[in-house]
Tab-separated table of C-alpha atoms in Angstrom:
chain	number	residue	atom	x	y	z
A	252	MET	CA	51.567	44.868	105.317
A	253	ILE	CA	48.484	46.878	104.346
A	254	ILE	CA	48.139	44.771	101.185
A	255	SER	CA	48.403	41.543	103.190
A	256	GLY	CA	45.731	42.760	105.640
A	257	SER	CA	43.365	43.781	102.841
A	258	LEU	CA	43.911	40.451	101.102
A	259	THR	CA	43.155	38.646	104.365
A	260	ILE	CA	39.865	40.520	104.868
A	261	TRP	CA	38.843	39.949	101.245
A	262	ILE	CA	39.484	36.211	101.442
A	263	GLN	CA	37.613	36.003	104.746
A	264	SER	CA	34.592	37.755	103.317
A	265	ALA	CA	34.595	35.377	100.343
A	266	ASN	CA	34.771	32.292	102.636
A	267	PHE	CA	37.395	30.621	100.495
A	268	ILE	CA	39.728	29.195	103.130
A	269	GLN	CA	39.834	28.534	106.831
A	270	GLN	CA	40.978	30.821	109.652
A	271	PRO	CA	44.320	29.102	110.484
A	272	LEU	CA	45.613	29.695	106.980
A	273	LEU	CA	44.689	33.383	107.217
A	274	ILE	CA	46.488	33.684	110.542
A	275	PHE	CA	49.593	32.005	109.168
A	276	MET	CA	49.623	34.211	106.037
A	277	SER	CA	49.367	37.426	108.073
A	278	SER	CA	52.178	36.320	110.365
A	279	MET	CA	54.280	35.184	107.404
A	280	LEU	CA	53.987	38.521	105.612
A	281	THR	CA	54.820	40.556	108.715
A	282	PRO	CA	58.650	40.421	108.493
A	283	ILE	CA	58.784	41.127	104.727
A	284	PRO	CA	58.662	44.966	104.966
A	285	LEU	CA	61.269	44.736	107.728
A	286	ALA	CA	63.577	42.757	105.450
A	287	LEU	CA	63.087	45.321	102.675
A	288	ALA	CA	63.912	48.132	105.081
A	289	GLN	CA	67.090	46.390	106.256
A	290	ALA	CA	69.195	47.037	103.172
A	291	ASN	CA	72.592	46.997	104.823
A	292	GLN	CA	73.484	44.283	107.313
A	293	GLU	CA	76.317	46.327	108.780
A	294	ASP	CA	73.953	49.255	109.467
A	295	ILE	CA	71.499	46.835	111.088
A	296	HIS	CA	74.259	45.421	113.233
A	297	ASN	CA	75.320	48.889	114.395
A	298	SER	CA	71.715	49.962	115.051
A	299	LEU	CA	70.986	46.854	117.092
A	300	ILE	CA	74.182	47.263	119.080
A	301	ARG	CA	73.240	50.856	119.901
A	302	PHE	CA	69.708	49.722	120.789
A	303	GLN	CA	71.125	47.004	123.028
A	304	ARG	CA	73.401	49.387	124.908
A	305	LEU	CA	70.839	52.164	125.365
A	306	HIS	CA	67.498	50.424	125.705
A	307	ALA	CA	67.795	46.651	126.145
A	308	ARG	CA	68.063	46.800	129.921
A	309	ARG	CA	65.275	49.357	130.208
A	310	LEU	CA	63.011	47.320	127.918
A	311	LEU	CA	63.731	44.168	129.930
A	312	ALA	CA	62.907	46.020	133.156
A	313	ARG	CA	59.601	47.224	131.694
A	314	LEU	CA	58.669	43.714	130.558
A	315	VAL	CA	59.562	42.219	133.928
A	316	SER	CA	57.651	44.924	135.804
A	317	ALA	CA	54.622	44.294	133.581
A	318	LEU	CA	54.395	40.600	134.514
A	319	PRO	CA	52.814	41.194	137.979
A	320	ILE	CA	50.221	43.441	136.345
A	321	LEU	CA	49.449	40.679	133.862
A	322	LEU	CA	49.099	38.177	136.708
A	323	ILE	CA	46.651	40.355	138.618
A	324	LEU	CA	44.564	41.239	135.563
A	325	ASN	CA	44.365	37.659	134.386
A	326	LEU	CA	43.454	36.433	137.882
A	327	LEU	CA	40.567	38.907	137.907
A	328	TRP	CA	39.371	38.411	134.322
A	329	MET	CA	40.549	35.021	133.106
A	330	GLN	CA	40.619	32.873	136.258
A	331	GLN	CA	42.425	29.604	135.418
A	332	GLN	CA	43.771	30.739	132.009
A	333	TRP	CA	46.385	33.188	133.325
A	334	LEU	CA	49.279	30.708	133.615
A	335	ILE	CA	49.334	29.825	129.903
A	336	GLU	CA	49.243	33.447	128.811
A	337	VAL	CA	51.930	34.568	131.270
A	338	VAL	CA	54.190	31.808	129.963
A	339	LEU	CA	53.511	32.911	126.371
A	340	MET	CA	54.268	36.532	127.239
A	341	SER	CA	57.513	35.447	128.920
A	342	ILE	CA	58.494	33.541	125.782
A	343	LEU	CA	57.802	36.644	123.696
A	344	ALA	CA	59.977	38.775	126.009
A	345	VAL	CA	62.873	36.274	125.877
A	346	VAL	CA	62.689	35.997	122.073
A	347	SER	CA	62.714	39.794	121.705
A	348	ILE	CA	65.704	40.205	124.040
A	349	VAL	CA	67.656	37.411	122.303
A	350	ALA	CA	67.004	39.033	118.935
A	351	VAL	CA	68.307	42.368	120.210
A	352	LYS	CA	71.413	40.916	121.879
A	353	THR	CA	72.337	38.644	118.980
A	354	ALA	CA	72.411	41.567	116.484
A	355	ASN	CA	72.357	39.243	113.487
A	356	LEU	CA	70.223	39.780	110.376
A	357	LYS	CA	69.108	36.150	110.100
A	358	THR	CA	68.276	35.937	113.807
A	359	VAL	CA	66.319	39.183	113.715
A	360	PHE	CA	64.322	38.009	110.706
A	361	ILE	CA	63.469	34.638	112.289
A	362	SER	CA	62.697	36.244	115.660
A	363	SER	CA	60.394	38.771	114.023
A	364	PHE	CA	58.540	35.943	112.324
A	365	LEU	CA	58.261	33.904	115.566
A	366	VAL	CA	57.076	36.918	117.583
A	367	SER	CA	54.406	37.706	115.001
A	368	LEU	CA	53.345	34.070	114.744
A	369	ILE	CA	53.066	33.573	118.525
A	370	LEU	CA	51.156	36.821	118.965
A	371	VAL	CA	48.733	35.849	116.231
A	372	MET	CA	48.269	32.370	117.725
A	373	VAL	CA	47.582	33.809	121.174
A	374	GLN	CA	45.080	36.285	119.808
A	375	SER	CA	43.312	33.681	117.662
A	376	LEU	CA	42.991	31.335	120.655
A	377	GLN	CA	41.682	34.114	122.874
A	378	THR	CA	39.286	35.274	120.180
A	379	ALA	CA	37.956	31.778	119.600
A	380	PHE	CA	37.579	30.713	123.233
A	381	LEU	CA	37.773	33.746	125.535
A	382	PRO	CA	36.773	36.811	123.517
A	383	VAL	CA	35.604	38.817	126.532
A	384	ARG	CA	38.073	37.935	129.274
A	385	ALA	CA	41.120	38.324	126.997
A	386	LEU	CA	40.701	42.105	126.782
A	387	PRO	CA	43.114	42.997	129.666
A	388	LEU	CA	45.936	40.969	128.128
A	389	GLN	CA	45.290	42.544	124.731
A	390	ILE	CA	45.399	46.052	126.149
A	391	THR	CA	48.557	45.236	128.153
A	392	CYS	CA	50.370	43.781	125.131
A	393	THR	CA	49.318	46.755	123.018
A	394	GLY	CA	50.616	49.124	125.686
A	395	LEU	CA	53.972	47.332	125.791
A	396	LEU	CA	54.302	47.579	122.018
A	397	LEU	CA	53.442	51.285	122.074
A	398	LEU	CA	55.976	51.879	124.865
A	399	GLY	CA	58.627	50.072	122.822
A	400	ILE	CA	57.782	52.251	119.801
A	401	ALA	CA	58.040	55.421	121.908
A	402	TRP	CA	61.305	54.462	123.668
A	403	SER	CA	63.197	53.109	120.676
A	404	SER	CA	65.956	55.363	119.293
A	405	SER	CA	66.405	53.330	116.081
A	406	TRP	CA	63.826	53.827	113.360
A	407	ARG	CA	64.367	50.242	112.196
A	408	THR	CA	63.399	48.886	115.631
A	409	ARG	CA	60.415	51.252	115.745
A	410	TYR	CA	59.419	50.095	112.275
A	411	THR	CA	59.531	46.447	113.412
A	412	LEU	CA	57.286	47.089	116.425
A	413	VAL	CA	54.802	49.068	114.314
A	414	LEU	CA	54.553	46.255	111.782
A	415	THR	CA	54.035	43.708	114.565
A	416	LEU	CA	51.252	45.830	116.072
A	417	LEU	CA	49.648	46.260	112.652
A	418	ALA	CA	49.747	42.520	111.892
A	419	TRP	CA	48.313	41.750	115.322
A	420	SER	CA	45.458	44.209	114.880
A	421	LEU	CA	44.603	43.072	111.352
A	422	THR	CA	44.577	39.418	112.309
A	423	TYR	CA	42.454	40.070	115.399
A	424	LEU	CA	39.866	41.983	113.385
A	425	SER	CA	39.897	39.269	110.736
A	426	CYS	CA	39.058	36.700	113.411
A	427	PHE	CA	36.124	38.791	114.676
A	428	TRP	CA	34.732	39.342	111.205
A	429	TRP	CA	35.155	35.640	110.412
A	430	GLN	CA	33.114	34.612	113.424
A	431	GLY	CA	30.543	37.349	112.872
A	432	ALA	CA	30.528	38.370	116.542
A	433	ALA	CA	27.985	41.105	117.293
A	434	SER	CA	28.257	41.535	121.034
A	435	ALA	CA	29.000	44.919	122.592
A	436	GLN	CA	32.354	43.671	123.762
A	437	SER	CA	33.272	42.472	120.260
A	438	LEU	CA	32.076	45.771	118.792
A	439	PHE	CA	34.243	47.681	121.310
A	440	GLU	CA	37.274	45.605	120.459
A	441	SER	CA	36.615	46.033	116.745
A	442	TYR	CA	36.629	49.818	117.103
A	443	TYR	CA	39.643	49.588	119.409
A	444	TYR	CA	41.720	47.607	116.951
A	445	GLY	CA	40.409	49.671	114.047
A	446	TRP	CA	42.011	52.732	115.618
A	447	LEU	CA	45.179	50.724	116.125
A	448	ILE	CA	45.197	49.881	112.410
A	449	ILE	CA	44.939	53.577	111.526
A	450	LEU	CA	47.717	54.346	114.003
A	451	GLY	CA	49.863	51.565	112.552
A	452	ILE	CA	49.311	52.831	108.994
A	453	LEU	CA	50.327	56.374	109.980
A	454	ALA	CA	53.352	55.111	111.890
A	455	THR	CA	54.351	52.901	108.962
A	456	ALA	CA	54.059	55.847	106.565
A	457	PHE	CA	56.185	57.963	108.888
A	458	SER	CA	58.801	55.208	109.164
A	459	TYR	CA	58.801	54.813	105.387
A	460	SER	CA	59.354	58.550	104.911
A	461	GLN	CA	62.219	58.415	107.406
A	462	ARG	CA	63.706	55.518	105.459
A	463	ARG	CA	63.423	57.481	102.200
A	464	LYS	CA	65.114	60.441	103.849
A	465	LEU	CA	67.912	58.196	105.124
A	466	LEU	CA	68.383	56.669	101.654
A	467	HIS	CA	68.481	60.168	100.182
A	468	ASP	CA	71.183	61.176	102.667
A	469	ILE	CA	73.150	58.018	101.868
A	470	HIS	CA	72.888	58.771	98.149
A	471	LYS	CA	74.001	62.361	98.739
A	472	ASN	CA	76.994	61.153	100.763
A	473	GLU	CA	77.893	58.731	97.974
A	474	ILE	CA	77.812	61.592	95.455
A	475	ILE	CA	79.992	63.735	97.734
A	476	GLU	CA	82.432	60.856	98.192
A	477	ALA	CA	82.568	60.261	94.431
A	478	SER	CA	83.173	63.990	93.864
A	479	ASN	CA	85.974	63.972	96.420
A	480	SER	CA	87.500	60.963	94.706
A	481	MET	CA	87.322	62.696	91.306
A	482	LEU	CA	88.868	65.821	92.812
A	483	SER	CA	91.714	63.747	94.228
A	484	GLU	CA	92.255	62.138	90.817
A	485	LEU	CA	92.300	65.559	89.145
A	486	GLN	CA	94.819	66.783	91.700
A	487	GLU	CA	96.918	63.695	91.015
A	488	LEU	CA	96.679	64.387	87.278
A	489	LEU	CA	97.686	68.006	87.843
A	490	MET	CA	100.613	66.818	89.923
A	491	ASP	CA	101.631	64.477	87.104
A	492	VAL	CA	101.489	67.374	84.637
A	493	LYS	CA	103.666	69.428	86.959
A	494	VAL	CA	106.099	66.533	87.264
A	495	ARG	CA	106.191	66.180	83.480
A	496	ALA	CA	106.875	69.891	83.192
A	497	ALA	CA	109.625	69.518	85.772
A	498	SER	CA	111.096	66.650	83.746
A	499	ILE	CA	111.075	68.754	80.587
A	500	GLN	CA	112.600	71.615	82.520
A	501	ARG	CA	115.386	69.357	83.723
A	502	HIS	CA	116.105	68.279	80.146
A	503	LEU	CA	116.136	71.917	79.083
A	504	ASP	CA	118.478	72.721	81.957
A	505	LYS	CA	120.842	70.003	80.771
A	506	VAL	CA	120.697	71.328	77.205
A	507	SER	CA	121.209	74.860	78.502
A	508	GLU	CA	124.114	73.739	80.634
A	509	THR	CA	125.729	72.029	77.637
A	510	ARG	CA	125.134	75.094	75.495
A	511	ASN	CA	126.609	77.379	78.138
A	512	THR	CA	129.675	75.198	78.518
A	513	THR	CA	130.237	75.069	74.774
A	514	LEU	CA	129.643	78.789	74.444
A	515	GLN	CA	132.067	79.565	77.257
A	516	MET	CA	134.751	77.450	75.569
A	517	LEU	CA	134.065	79.169	72.254
A	518	LEU	CA	134.193	82.621	73.857
A	519	HIS	CA	137.457	81.733	75.558
A	520	ASP	CA	138.967	80.660	72.246
A	521	LEU	CA	137.577	83.741	70.537
A	522	ASN	CA	139.094	86.007	73.179
A	523	GLY	CA	142.443	84.310	72.672
A	524	PHE	CA	142.143	84.648	68.892
A	525	ASN	CA	141.184	88.307	69.250
A	526	THR	CA	144.170	88.967	71.495
A	527	SER	CA	146.492	87.265	69.041
A	528	ILE	CA	145.184	89.356	66.141
A	529	GLN	CA	145.552	92.566	68.133
A	530	SER	CA	149.121	91.643	69.054
A	531	GLY	CA	149.943	91.011	65.401
A	532	VAL	CA	148.417	94.330	64.378
A	533	ASP	CA	150.504	96.153	66.991
A	534	LEU	CA	153.688	94.499	65.681
A	535	LEU	CA	152.863	95.461	62.133
A	536	LYS	CA	152.377	99.064	63.158
A	537	ASP	CA	155.962	99.258	64.429
A	538	ASP	CA	157.364	98.322	61.008
A	539	HIS	CA	157.773	100.683	58.040
A	540	LEU	CA	154.732	99.954	55.922
A	541	THR	CA	153.598	101.354	52.666
A	542	PRO	CA	150.383	103.386	52.629
A	543	GLN	CA	148.548	100.481	51.059
A	544	GLN	CA	149.805	98.079	53.774
A	545	GLN	CA	148.840	100.554	56.490
A	546	GLN	CA	145.346	100.713	55.034
A	547	VAL	CA	145.032	96.886	55.185
A	548	VAL	CA	146.293	96.816	58.796
A	549	ALA	CA	143.709	99.476	59.733
A	550	LEU	CA	140.922	97.407	58.219
A	551	ILE	CA	142.095	94.330	60.150
A	552	GLU	CA	142.210	96.339	63.377
A	553	LYS	CA	138.633	97.636	62.902
A	554	ALA	CA	137.310	94.142	62.129
A	555	ASN	CA	139.053	92.798	65.215
A	556	GLU	CA	137.445	95.503	67.356
A	557	ARG	CA	133.991	94.578	66.039
A	558	PHE	CA	134.773	90.905	66.679
A	559	ALA	CA	135.767	91.697	70.285
A	560	PHE	CA	132.573	93.762	70.766
A	561	PHE	CA	130.310	90.874	69.643
A	562	ALA	CA	132.252	88.396	71.799
A	563	LYS	CA	131.654	90.574	74.856
A	564	LYS	CA	127.944	90.828	74.005
A	565	MET	CA	127.682	87.024	73.738
A	566	ALA	CA	129.488	86.568	77.071
A	567	LYS	CA	127.148	89.060	78.769
A	568	ALA	CA	124.041	87.363	77.299
A	569	ASN	CA	125.288	83.980	78.490
A	570	MET	CA	125.888	85.332	81.983
A	571	ASP	CA	122.387	86.888	82.135
A	572	ASP	CA	120.833	83.600	81.011
A	573	GLN	CA	122.650	81.688	83.738
A	574	GLN	CA	121.491	84.169	86.344
A	575	ARG	CA	117.860	83.797	85.187
A	576	ASN	CA	118.031	80.002	85.527
A	577	SER	CA	119.508	80.038	89.047
A	578	PHE	CA	117.860	80.673	92.427
A	579	HIS	CA	117.102	84.256	93.371
A	580	TYR	CA	118.112	84.458	97.008
A	581	ALA	CA	116.631	87.092	99.282
A	582	GLU	CA	115.845	87.476	102.961
A	583	PHE	CA	112.206	86.902	103.993
A	584	ASP	CA	110.033	85.560	106.840
A	585	ILE	CA	109.434	81.827	106.432
A	586	ASN	CA	106.439	81.975	108.820
A	587	ARG	CA	104.596	84.049	106.206
A	588	ILE	CA	105.341	81.477	103.480
A	589	VAL	CA	104.086	78.602	105.677
A	590	SER	CA	100.913	80.525	106.554
A	591	GLU	CA	100.190	81.275	102.888
A	592	ALA	CA	100.694	77.635	101.861
A	593	ALA	CA	98.428	76.400	104.689
A	594	ALA	CA	95.732	78.980	103.805
A	595	ASN	CA	95.725	77.909	100.143
A	596	LEU	CA	95.373	74.239	101.201
A	597	LYS	CA	92.328	74.699	103.469
A	598	GLN	CA	89.926	73.522	100.747
A	599	VAL	CA	92.057	70.446	100.057
A	600	ALA	CA	92.092	69.666	103.787
A	601	MET	CA	88.287	69.994	103.970
A	602	VAL	CA	87.867	67.578	101.048
A	603	HIS	CA	90.092	64.994	102.783
A	604	GLN	CA	88.423	65.741	106.179
A	605	VAL	CA	91.746	66.737	107.730
A	606	GLN	CA	92.214	69.622	110.158
A	607	LEU	CA	95.192	71.975	109.791
A	608	GLN	CA	96.628	73.397	113.004
A	609	LEU	CA	99.340	76.097	112.914
A	610	GLN	CA	101.705	76.612	115.864
A	611	LEU	CA	104.204	79.123	114.470
A	612	GLN	CA	106.824	80.756	116.664
A	613	PRO	CA	105.838	84.369	117.391
A	614	GLY	CA	107.747	87.025	115.516
A	615	ILE	CA	109.785	86.758	112.336
A	616	LEU	CA	111.885	83.760	111.340
A	617	PRO	CA	114.248	85.180	108.688
A	618	VAL	CA	115.870	82.931	106.083
A	619	TYR	CA	117.999	83.708	103.028
A	620	LEU	CA	116.465	81.542	100.296
A	621	ASP	CA	114.512	81.718	97.034
A	622	GLU	CA	111.045	82.786	98.177
A	623	GLN	CA	109.103	81.266	95.253
A	624	VAL	CA	110.915	77.934	95.466
A	625	THR	CA	110.418	77.866	99.249
A	626	TYR	CA	106.680	78.364	98.816
A	627	GLN	CA	106.612	75.641	96.164
A	628	LEU	CA	108.318	73.060	98.374
A	629	MET	CA	106.169	73.935	101.425
A	630	TYR	CA	103.002	73.633	99.335
A	631	LYS	CA	104.101	70.262	97.959
A	632	LEU	CA	105.063	69.015	101.412
A	633	LEU	CA	101.794	70.060	103.114
A	634	SER	CA	99.524	68.886	100.281
A	635	ASN	CA	101.103	65.423	100.215
A	636	VAL	CA	101.030	65.141	104.013
A	637	ILE	CA	97.297	65.951	103.909
A	638	ARG	CA	96.713	63.263	101.306
A	639	LEU	CA	98.603	60.691	103.373
A	640	SER	CA	96.679	61.519	106.571
A	641	ASP	CA	93.685	59.525	107.838
A	642	VAL	CA	90.154	60.901	107.672
A	643	GLY	CA	89.406	62.940	110.789
A	644	SER	CA	93.077	63.371	111.726
A	645	THR	CA	94.971	66.595	112.437
A	646	VAL	CA	98.076	67.965	110.695
A	647	LYS	CA	100.035	70.128	113.142
A	648	ILE	CA	102.529	72.593	111.606
A	649	VAL	CA	105.144	73.900	114.028
A	650	SER	CA	107.930	76.418	113.364
A	651	GLY	CA	110.900	77.196	115.577
A	652	VAL	CA	114.648	77.691	115.866
A	653	VAL	CA	117.195	74.985	116.687
A	654	GLY	CA	120.613	76.556	117.217
A	655	THR	CA	121.172	78.779	114.171
A	656	ASP	CA	118.767	76.833	111.936
A	657	VAL	CA	115.084	77.454	111.221
A	658	VAL	CA	112.954	74.290	111.515
A	659	ILE	CA	109.439	73.619	110.142
A	660	THR	CA	107.837	70.375	111.392
A	661	CYS	CA	104.599	68.719	110.190
A	662	LYS	CA	103.133	66.034	112.452
A	663	THR	CA	100.005	63.976	111.760
A	664	THR	CA	97.746	62.078	114.122
A	665	GLY	CA	96.221	58.719	113.259
A	666	ASN	CA	97.724	55.494	111.997
A	667	LEU	CA	101.428	55.241	111.186
A	668	ILE	CA	102.330	55.510	107.508
A	669	GLY	CA	105.398	53.320	107.992
A	670	GLN	CA	109.076	54.124	107.516
A	671	ALA	CA	109.410	51.706	104.592
A	672	LYS	CA	106.522	53.303	102.727
A	673	LEU	CA	107.912	56.811	103.309
A	674	ASP	CA	111.318	55.665	102.013
A	675	GLU	CA	109.630	54.408	98.863
A	676	ILE	CA	107.648	57.661	98.414
A	677	PHE	CA	110.621	59.982	98.940
A	678	ASN	CA	112.824	57.968	96.554
A	679	ARG	CA	110.307	57.796	93.684
A	680	LEU	CA	111.935	60.630	91.740
A	681	GLN	CA	115.353	58.978	91.888
A	682	GLN	CA	113.851	55.590	90.992
A	683	ALA	CA	112.025	57.116	88.038
A	684	ALA	CA	115.168	58.877	86.815
A	685	THR	CA	117.259	55.682	86.946
A	686	GLY	CA	114.535	53.209	85.917
A	687	ASP	CA	113.172	52.079	82.590
A	688	ARG	CA	109.719	53.655	83.022
A	689	ASP	CA	108.817	57.102	81.793
A	690	LEU	CA	108.610	59.754	84.477
A	691	THR	CA	104.925	60.383	83.734
A	692	GLU	CA	104.083	56.786	84.674
A	693	VAL	CA	105.241	57.338	88.256
A	694	LYS	CA	102.726	59.071	90.549
A	695	GLY	CA	103.106	60.801	93.897
A	696	LEU	CA	106.414	62.558	93.303
A	697	GLY	CA	105.528	65.652	95.363
A	698	LEU	CA	107.443	64.675	98.500
A	699	SER	CA	110.463	63.571	96.484
A	700	ILE	CA	110.468	66.902	94.600
A	701	ALA	CA	110.082	68.817	97.876
A	702	ARG	CA	113.166	67.102	99.304
A	703	GLN	CA	115.140	67.791	96.122
A	704	LEU	CA	114.249	71.497	96.199
A	705	THR	CA	115.178	71.668	99.884
A	706	GLU	CA	118.589	70.132	99.291
A	707	LYS	CA	119.290	72.367	96.272
A	708	MET	CA	118.881	75.439	98.502
A	709	GLY	CA	121.207	74.031	101.138
A	710	GLY	CA	118.514	72.657	103.482
A	711	HIS	CA	117.549	69.232	104.753
A	712	LEU	CA	114.208	67.374	104.787
A	713	HIS	CA	113.913	64.620	107.380
A	714	TYR	CA	110.973	62.236	107.801
A	715	GLU	CA	110.101	59.460	110.248
A	716	SER	CA	107.160	57.226	111.106
A	717	ASN	CA	107.384	55.356	114.404
A	718	ASP	CA	105.576	54.897	117.698
A	719	ALA	CA	107.790	57.416	119.489
A	720	HIS	CA	107.250	60.419	117.185
A	721	GLY	CA	104.339	59.333	114.975
A	722	ASN	CA	104.372	60.644	111.384
A	723	ALA	CA	106.753	63.623	111.334
A	724	PHE	CA	108.229	65.638	108.444
A	725	THR	CA	110.917	68.231	109.257
A	726	VAL	CA	112.381	70.909	106.954
A	727	GLN	CA	115.550	72.616	108.194
A	728	PHE	CA	117.273	75.685	106.699
A	729	PRO	CA	120.121	77.885	107.923
A	730	GLY	CA	118.836	81.101	109.483
A	731	ALA	CA	119.575	84.478	107.918
């Protein structure tokens, strides 16, 4: 806008072209900075809607209340010319209100151009024919623009009004300098609009700095969103690694189970063989044997004792290995496990903009389970529920007792996930185990693993997603 005004003054001083072309060029360049500032049509739409709700009625009331003042001033100063100018001002008011209510980028752009063009035409006509008596209308219009700048809550709307005021002032000064007016009134108006130009430049600079700050905030939010997305992908990758480890562990468990079964059969046969040898040795001792035969029987008996000793050691080692691979049941407070899992997931909830709310039953809720496995399944359940929740929603974790069972329920606010989608999520582990794809190619197995761990310890995991109960996940274990 400043460049267009300077170019206008330079061309006027060089006497290259006529005044109407200068007026049209200034009005044509007025909406360009506005269009550059309006980078996002959706943001413009929201800003205009907010401006309409908060300020459209008040702005309309101010414009309507200003019309009687315009009538009186023009009757005193402009005599018969007041009707034309009041009609023009009414047109400007209607165009501005339509632009605000329409809240469309194309309409705003065209309306901004028409407002600037009509203002410039009015000022050029007044400057050419009524340079002295037009002063009240100029001051009134300037006051209305300044009031609009002060009242506006949207910096885009304020930026538009500032650019309109700046284009108006530059064009008006250009007209005075073109005509070479030297009267006191013209000199007063030149100084008056000169100060308006300075004010418009400062306001434009301030609006530009606000726009840069807004763009910086948008860029920062984009970086934060990208970081959150990368963190979610890393968590998904970590979950896949854990699932792969679980798959390998299951294969090892199968191999171990086969080994244990084979070893148990071998030990059983060895015990039978050892018993048979000992029985034979006892029978031989009852007979009359030569010293040499007695020596051979003694050697056989010692070897059989060593064989029985090693068989017992192998049986004991096999039993210890089975005990290490099974659950280690103990009595503990499940409220403490739920609290620890929720505390360790606070950062994950902050990243997904989800609020965790604990409503645990006072006191101790004892259960007889594997404490580490219980923590693992609660962590998996809560982390996946957080990931499935909407931004800004709340995950409520409630503990209680139903009959003799301990119940932990997770409920989420927001949109329904859908029963069909939950069925698909909870059955992914079974589908991956029976399908043709490798287990590592299937993502989001946390809920399916949590249900499997719950059932292995004698519990039950129930889920539902409907209008009556919302999104609810319930873990139920027998109480201690």
